[in-house]
Tab-separated table of C-alpha atoms in Angstrom:
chain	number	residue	atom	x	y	z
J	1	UNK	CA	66.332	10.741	-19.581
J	2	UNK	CA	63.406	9.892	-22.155
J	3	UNK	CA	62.887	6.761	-20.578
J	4	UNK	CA	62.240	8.972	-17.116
J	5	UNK	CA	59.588	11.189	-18.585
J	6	UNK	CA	57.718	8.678	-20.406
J	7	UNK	CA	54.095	9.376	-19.511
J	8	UNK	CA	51.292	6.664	-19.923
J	9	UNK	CA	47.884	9.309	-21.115
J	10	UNK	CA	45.179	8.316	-23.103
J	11	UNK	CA	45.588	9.368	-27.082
J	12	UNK	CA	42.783	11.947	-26.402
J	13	UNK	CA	44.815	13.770	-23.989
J	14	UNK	CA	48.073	13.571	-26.145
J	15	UNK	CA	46.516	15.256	-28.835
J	16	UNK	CA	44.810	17.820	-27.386
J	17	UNK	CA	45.342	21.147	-28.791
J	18	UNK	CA	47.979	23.155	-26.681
J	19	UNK	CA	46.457	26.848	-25.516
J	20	UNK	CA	48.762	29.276	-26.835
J	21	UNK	CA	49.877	32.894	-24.398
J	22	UNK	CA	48.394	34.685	-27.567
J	23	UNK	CA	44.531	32.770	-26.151
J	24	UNK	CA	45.390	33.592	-22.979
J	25	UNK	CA	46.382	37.408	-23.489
J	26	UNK	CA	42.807	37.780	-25.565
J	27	UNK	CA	40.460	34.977	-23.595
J	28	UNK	CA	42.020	34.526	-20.172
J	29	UNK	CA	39.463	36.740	-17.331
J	30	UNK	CA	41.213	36.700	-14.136
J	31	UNK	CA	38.550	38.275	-12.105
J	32	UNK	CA	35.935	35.221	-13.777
J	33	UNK	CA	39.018	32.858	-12.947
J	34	UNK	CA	39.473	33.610	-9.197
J	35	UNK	CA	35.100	33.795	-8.682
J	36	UNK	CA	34.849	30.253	-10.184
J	37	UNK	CA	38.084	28.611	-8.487
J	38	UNK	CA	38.460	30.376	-5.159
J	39	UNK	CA	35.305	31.726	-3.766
J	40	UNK	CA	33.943	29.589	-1.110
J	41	UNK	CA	30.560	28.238	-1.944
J	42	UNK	CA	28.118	26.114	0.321
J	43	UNK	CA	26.875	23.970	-2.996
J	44	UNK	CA	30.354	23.298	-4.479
J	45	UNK	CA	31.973	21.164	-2.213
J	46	UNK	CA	34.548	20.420	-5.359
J	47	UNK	CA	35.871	24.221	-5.313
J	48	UNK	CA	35.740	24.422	-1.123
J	49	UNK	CA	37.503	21.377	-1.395
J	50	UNK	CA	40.778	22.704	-3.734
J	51	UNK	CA	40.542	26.029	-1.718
J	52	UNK	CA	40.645	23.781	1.696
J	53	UNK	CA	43.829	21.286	0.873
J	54	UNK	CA	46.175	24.860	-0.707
J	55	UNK	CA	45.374	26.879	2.156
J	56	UNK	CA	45.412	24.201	4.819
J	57	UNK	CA	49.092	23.377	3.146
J	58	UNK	CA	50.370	26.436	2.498
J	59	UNK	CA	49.580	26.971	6.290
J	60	UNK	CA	51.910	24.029	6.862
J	61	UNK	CA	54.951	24.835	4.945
J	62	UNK	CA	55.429	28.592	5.896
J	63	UNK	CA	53.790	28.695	9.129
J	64	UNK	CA	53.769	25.323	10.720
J	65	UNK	CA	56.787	24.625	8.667
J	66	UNK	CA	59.105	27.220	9.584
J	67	UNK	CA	59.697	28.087	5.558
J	68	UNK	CA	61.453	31.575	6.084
J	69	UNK	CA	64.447	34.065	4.823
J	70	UNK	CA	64.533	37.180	2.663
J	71	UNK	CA	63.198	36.537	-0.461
J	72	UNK	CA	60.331	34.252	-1.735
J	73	UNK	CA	59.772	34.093	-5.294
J	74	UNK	CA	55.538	33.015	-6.268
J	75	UNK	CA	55.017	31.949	-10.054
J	76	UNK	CA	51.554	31.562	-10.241
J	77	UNK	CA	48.476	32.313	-12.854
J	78	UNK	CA	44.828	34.387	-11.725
J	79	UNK	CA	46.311	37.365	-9.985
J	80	UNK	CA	45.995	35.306	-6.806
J	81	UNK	CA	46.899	36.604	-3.216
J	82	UNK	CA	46.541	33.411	-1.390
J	83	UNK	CA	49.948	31.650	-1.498
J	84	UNK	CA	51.275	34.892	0.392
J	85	UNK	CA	48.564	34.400	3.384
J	86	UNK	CA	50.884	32.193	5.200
J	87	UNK	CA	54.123	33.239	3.877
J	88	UNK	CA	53.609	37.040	4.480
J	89	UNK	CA	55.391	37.537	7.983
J	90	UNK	CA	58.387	34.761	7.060
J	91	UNK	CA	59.901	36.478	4.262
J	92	UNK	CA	61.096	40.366	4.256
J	93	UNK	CA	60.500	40.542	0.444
J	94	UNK	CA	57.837	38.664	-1.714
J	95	UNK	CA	58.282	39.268	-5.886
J	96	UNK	CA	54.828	38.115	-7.050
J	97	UNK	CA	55.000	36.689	-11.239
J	98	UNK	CA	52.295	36.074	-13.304
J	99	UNK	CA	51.847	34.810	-17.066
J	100	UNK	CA	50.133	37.586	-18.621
J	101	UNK	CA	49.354	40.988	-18.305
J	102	UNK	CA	45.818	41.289	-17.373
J	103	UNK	CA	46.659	39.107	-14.163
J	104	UNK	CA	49.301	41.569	-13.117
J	105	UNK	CA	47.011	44.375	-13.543
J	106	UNK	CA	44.018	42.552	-11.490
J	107	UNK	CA	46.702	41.375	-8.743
J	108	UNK	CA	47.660	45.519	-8.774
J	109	UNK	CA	44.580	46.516	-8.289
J	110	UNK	CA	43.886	44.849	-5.086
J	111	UNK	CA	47.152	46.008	-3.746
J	112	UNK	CA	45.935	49.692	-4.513
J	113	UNK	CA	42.384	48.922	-2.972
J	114	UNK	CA	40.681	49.802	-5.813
J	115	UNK	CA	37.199	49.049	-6.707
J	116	UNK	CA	36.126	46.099	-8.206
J	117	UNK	CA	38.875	44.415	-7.229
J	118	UNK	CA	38.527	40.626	-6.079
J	119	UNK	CA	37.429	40.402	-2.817
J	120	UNK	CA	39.833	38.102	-1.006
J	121	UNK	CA	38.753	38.774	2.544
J	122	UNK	CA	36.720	35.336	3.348
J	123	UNK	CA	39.862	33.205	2.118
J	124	UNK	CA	41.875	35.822	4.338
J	125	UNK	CA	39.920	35.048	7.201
J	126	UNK	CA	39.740	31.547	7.117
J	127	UNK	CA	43.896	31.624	7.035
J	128	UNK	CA	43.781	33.720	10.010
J	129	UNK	CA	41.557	31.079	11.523
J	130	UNK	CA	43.742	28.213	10.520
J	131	UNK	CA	46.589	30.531	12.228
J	132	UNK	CA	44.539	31.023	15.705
J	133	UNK	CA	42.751	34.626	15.177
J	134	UNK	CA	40.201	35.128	12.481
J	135	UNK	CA	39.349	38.901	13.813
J	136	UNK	CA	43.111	39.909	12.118
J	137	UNK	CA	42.359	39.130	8.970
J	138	UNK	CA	42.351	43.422	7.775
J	139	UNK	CA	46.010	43.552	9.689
J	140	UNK	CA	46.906	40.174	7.492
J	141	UNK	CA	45.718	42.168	4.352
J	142	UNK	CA	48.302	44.832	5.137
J	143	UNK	CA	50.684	42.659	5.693
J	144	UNK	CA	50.545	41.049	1.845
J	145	UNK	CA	50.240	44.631	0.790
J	146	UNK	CA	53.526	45.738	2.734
J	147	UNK	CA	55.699	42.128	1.963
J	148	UNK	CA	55.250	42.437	-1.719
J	149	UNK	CA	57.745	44.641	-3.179
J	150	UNK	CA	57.679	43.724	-6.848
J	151	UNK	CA	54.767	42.049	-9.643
J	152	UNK	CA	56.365	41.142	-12.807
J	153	UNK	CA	55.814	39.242	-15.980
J	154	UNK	CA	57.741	35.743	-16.254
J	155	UNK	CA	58.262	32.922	-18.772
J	156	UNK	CA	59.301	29.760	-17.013
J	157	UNK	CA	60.285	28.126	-21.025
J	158	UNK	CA	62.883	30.559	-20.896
J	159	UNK	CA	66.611	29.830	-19.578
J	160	UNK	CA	65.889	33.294	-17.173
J	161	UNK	CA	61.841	33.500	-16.702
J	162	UNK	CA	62.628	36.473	-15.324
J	163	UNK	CA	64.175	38.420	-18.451
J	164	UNK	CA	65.354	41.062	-19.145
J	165	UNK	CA	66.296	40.912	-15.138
J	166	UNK	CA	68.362	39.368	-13.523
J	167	UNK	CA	67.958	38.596	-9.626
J	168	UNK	CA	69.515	36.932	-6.919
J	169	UNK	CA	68.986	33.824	-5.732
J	170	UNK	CA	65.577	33.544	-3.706
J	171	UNK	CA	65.211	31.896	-0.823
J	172	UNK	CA	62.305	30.202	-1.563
J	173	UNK	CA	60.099	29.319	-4.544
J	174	UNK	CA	56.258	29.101	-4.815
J	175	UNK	CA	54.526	27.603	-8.123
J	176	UNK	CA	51.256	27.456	-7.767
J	177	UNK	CA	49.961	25.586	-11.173
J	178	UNK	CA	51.352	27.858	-13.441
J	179	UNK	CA	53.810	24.743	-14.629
J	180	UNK	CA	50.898	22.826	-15.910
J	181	UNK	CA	49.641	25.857	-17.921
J	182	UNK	CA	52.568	26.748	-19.732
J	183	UNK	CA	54.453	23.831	-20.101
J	184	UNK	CA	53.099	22.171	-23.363
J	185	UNK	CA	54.769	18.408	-23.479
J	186	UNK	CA	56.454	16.843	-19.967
J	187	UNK	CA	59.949	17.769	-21.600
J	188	UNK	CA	59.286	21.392	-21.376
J	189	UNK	CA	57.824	21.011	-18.000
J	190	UNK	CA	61.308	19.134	-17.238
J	191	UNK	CA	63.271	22.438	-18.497
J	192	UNK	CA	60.765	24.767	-16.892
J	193	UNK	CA	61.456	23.248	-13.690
J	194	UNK	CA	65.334	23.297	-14.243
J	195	UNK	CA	65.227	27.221	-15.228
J	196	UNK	CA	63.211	27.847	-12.071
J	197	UNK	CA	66.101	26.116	-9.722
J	198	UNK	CA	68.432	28.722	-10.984
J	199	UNK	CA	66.379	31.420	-9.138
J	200	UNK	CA	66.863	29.852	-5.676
J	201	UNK	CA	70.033	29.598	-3.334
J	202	UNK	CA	71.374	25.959	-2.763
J	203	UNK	CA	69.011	25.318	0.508
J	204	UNK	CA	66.378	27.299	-0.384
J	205	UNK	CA	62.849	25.443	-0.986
J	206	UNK	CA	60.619	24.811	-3.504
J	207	UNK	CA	57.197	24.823	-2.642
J	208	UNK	CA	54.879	23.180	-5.637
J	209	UNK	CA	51.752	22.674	-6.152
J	210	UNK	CA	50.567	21.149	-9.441
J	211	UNK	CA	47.132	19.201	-10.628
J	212	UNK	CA	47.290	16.112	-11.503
J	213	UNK	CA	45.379	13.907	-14.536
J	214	UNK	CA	43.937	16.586	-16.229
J	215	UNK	CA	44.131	18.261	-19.749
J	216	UNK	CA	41.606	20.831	-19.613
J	217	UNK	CA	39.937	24.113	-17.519
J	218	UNK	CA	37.198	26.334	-18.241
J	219	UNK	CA	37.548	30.027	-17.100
J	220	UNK	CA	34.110	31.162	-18.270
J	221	UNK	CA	32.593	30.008	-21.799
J	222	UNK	CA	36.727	29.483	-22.517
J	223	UNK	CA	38.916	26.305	-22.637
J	224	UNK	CA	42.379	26.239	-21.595
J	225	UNK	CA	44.593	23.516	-22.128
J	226	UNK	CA	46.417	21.873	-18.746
J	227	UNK	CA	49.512	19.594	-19.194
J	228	UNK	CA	48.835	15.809	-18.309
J	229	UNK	CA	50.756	15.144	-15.243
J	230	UNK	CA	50.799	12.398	-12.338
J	231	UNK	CA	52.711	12.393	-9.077
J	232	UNK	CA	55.258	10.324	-10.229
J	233	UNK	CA	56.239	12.598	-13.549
J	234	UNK	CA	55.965	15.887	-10.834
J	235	UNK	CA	58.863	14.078	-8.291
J	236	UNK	CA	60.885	13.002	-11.114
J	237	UNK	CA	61.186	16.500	-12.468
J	238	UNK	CA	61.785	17.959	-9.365
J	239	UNK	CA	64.416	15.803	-8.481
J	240	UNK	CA	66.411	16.061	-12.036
J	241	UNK	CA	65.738	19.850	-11.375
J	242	UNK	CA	68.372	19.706	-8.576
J	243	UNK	CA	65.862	19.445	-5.619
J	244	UNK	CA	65.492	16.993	-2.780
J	245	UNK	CA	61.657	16.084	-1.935
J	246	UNK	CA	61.166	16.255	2.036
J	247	UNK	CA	57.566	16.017	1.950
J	248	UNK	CA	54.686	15.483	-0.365
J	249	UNK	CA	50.519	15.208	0.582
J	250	UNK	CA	47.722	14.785	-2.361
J	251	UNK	CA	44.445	14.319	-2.454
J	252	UNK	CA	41.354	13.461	-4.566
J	253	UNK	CA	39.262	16.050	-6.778
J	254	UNK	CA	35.943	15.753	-7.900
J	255	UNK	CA	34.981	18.108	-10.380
J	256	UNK	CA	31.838	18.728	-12.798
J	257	UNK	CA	33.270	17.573	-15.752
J	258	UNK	CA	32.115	20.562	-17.373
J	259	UNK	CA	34.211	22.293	-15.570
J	260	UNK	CA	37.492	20.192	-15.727
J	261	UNK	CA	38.308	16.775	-15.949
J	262	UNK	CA	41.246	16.708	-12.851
J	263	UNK	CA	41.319	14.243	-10.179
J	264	UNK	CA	43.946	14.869	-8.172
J	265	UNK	CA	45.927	17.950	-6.919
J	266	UNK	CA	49.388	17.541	-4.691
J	267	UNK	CA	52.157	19.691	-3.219
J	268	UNK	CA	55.528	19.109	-3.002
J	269	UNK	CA	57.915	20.827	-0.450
J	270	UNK	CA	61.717	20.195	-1.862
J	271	UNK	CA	65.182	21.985	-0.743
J	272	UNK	CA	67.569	22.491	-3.339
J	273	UNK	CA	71.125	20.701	-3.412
């Protein structure tokens, strides 16, 4: 098993500092996260270019896909909306996770249509577009409002990341980066992936995403760490998890390097034995 998740990174990246919860709970903005990462900007090709490959994928796993069943299960971080665009009328019940508080709250407080809350509706409408009718986008809206029935805290080091509950078996699991954030070596990532198969039925999917060849983010004037990963290390652990890969698409990033130092970003659609 060591030899498995042996990792070639530069020394650099291996000893860069690990970003603790405790940063995140004090540092972490989510409405300054989701302006930087997923607005759509005409002079930041890098940003419409992440935004583009998730939503064009996500697009083909639930919708093109046929991903579908009671129960889809998103552990993501930034109070983000967008994995459920294309999952929203496949799956009766959506439980939407999130690392820290302050990302629940934001997520809430679009679901309430509150103020200041993010505006999601140009992402929205582009989905709707890649899905044939750009004009529904407010009915689309409603429909991630009415499909998710529950927001909670989770901890994917722990043996139940959803503790102190305990739920059935999902039908279907979305990560969307969250791995690479709180996973601090590739072993935990490893376990984090095996305590996550536990939450879905033998059949269900697994629908990944993860970054790849990066250590670091900026969310503001703030650095956040990001686990060293390549697509190799990603199958592996998906595979010991107890999944079988059917498909997997990546492509190149190009980010300031002020911003990031990633290069590549994947996703991984799996079906558990």
């Amino acid at each position: 098993m060591t030899d498995k998740m042996t990792v070639k990174i530069p020394s650099t990246i291996m000893t860069a500092a690990f970003t603790e919860k405790d940063f995140y709970v004090q540092h972490f903005d989510p409405k300054e996260y989701l302006e930087m990462y997923f607005t759509f900007h005409p002079e930041k090709e890098e940003i419409n270019a992440l935004i583009d490959f998730i939503l064009k994928n996500l697009h083909k796993a639930f919708h093109s896909g046929g991903i579908k069943g009671d129960t889809l299960i998103h552990f993501g971080i930034g109070s983000a909306i967008y994995p459920f665009l294309s999952a929203c009328e496949s799956f009766r019940e959506i439980i939407s996770t999130d690392y820290t508080d302050q990302n629940l709250e934001e997520l809430q407080r679009w679901l309430r249509k509150e103020p200041g809350a993010f505006d999601w509706s140009p992402i929205v409408k582009y989905v709707c577009e890649l899905e044939g009718d750009r004009e529904k986008w407010v009915q689309k809206e409603e429909t991630v409002r009415k499909a998710i029935k529950r927001v909670l805290q989770c901890d994917l080091t722990q043996p139940n990341p959803l503790a102190p509950l305990s739920l059935p078996p999902a039908d279907c699991l979305l990560s969307t980066f969250l791995l690479g954030v709180a996973c601090k070596d590739l072993l935990t990532y490893h376990f984090a992936l095996k305590n996550l198969s536990f939450l879905v039925k033998p059949g269900g999917h697994l629908v990944l995403f993860a970054l790849l060849e990066e250590s670091f983010y900026m969310v503001g004037q703030h650095r956040f760490s990001f686990l060293y990963l390549n697509q190799k290390s990603v199958e592996e652990a998906v595979k010991e998890a107890g999944f079988d890969i059917e498909w997997v698409e990546g492509t190149k990033l190009n980010f300031p390097s002020a911003l990031s130092d990633v290069k590549r970003e994947c996703v991984l659609v799996a079906r558990k034995r």
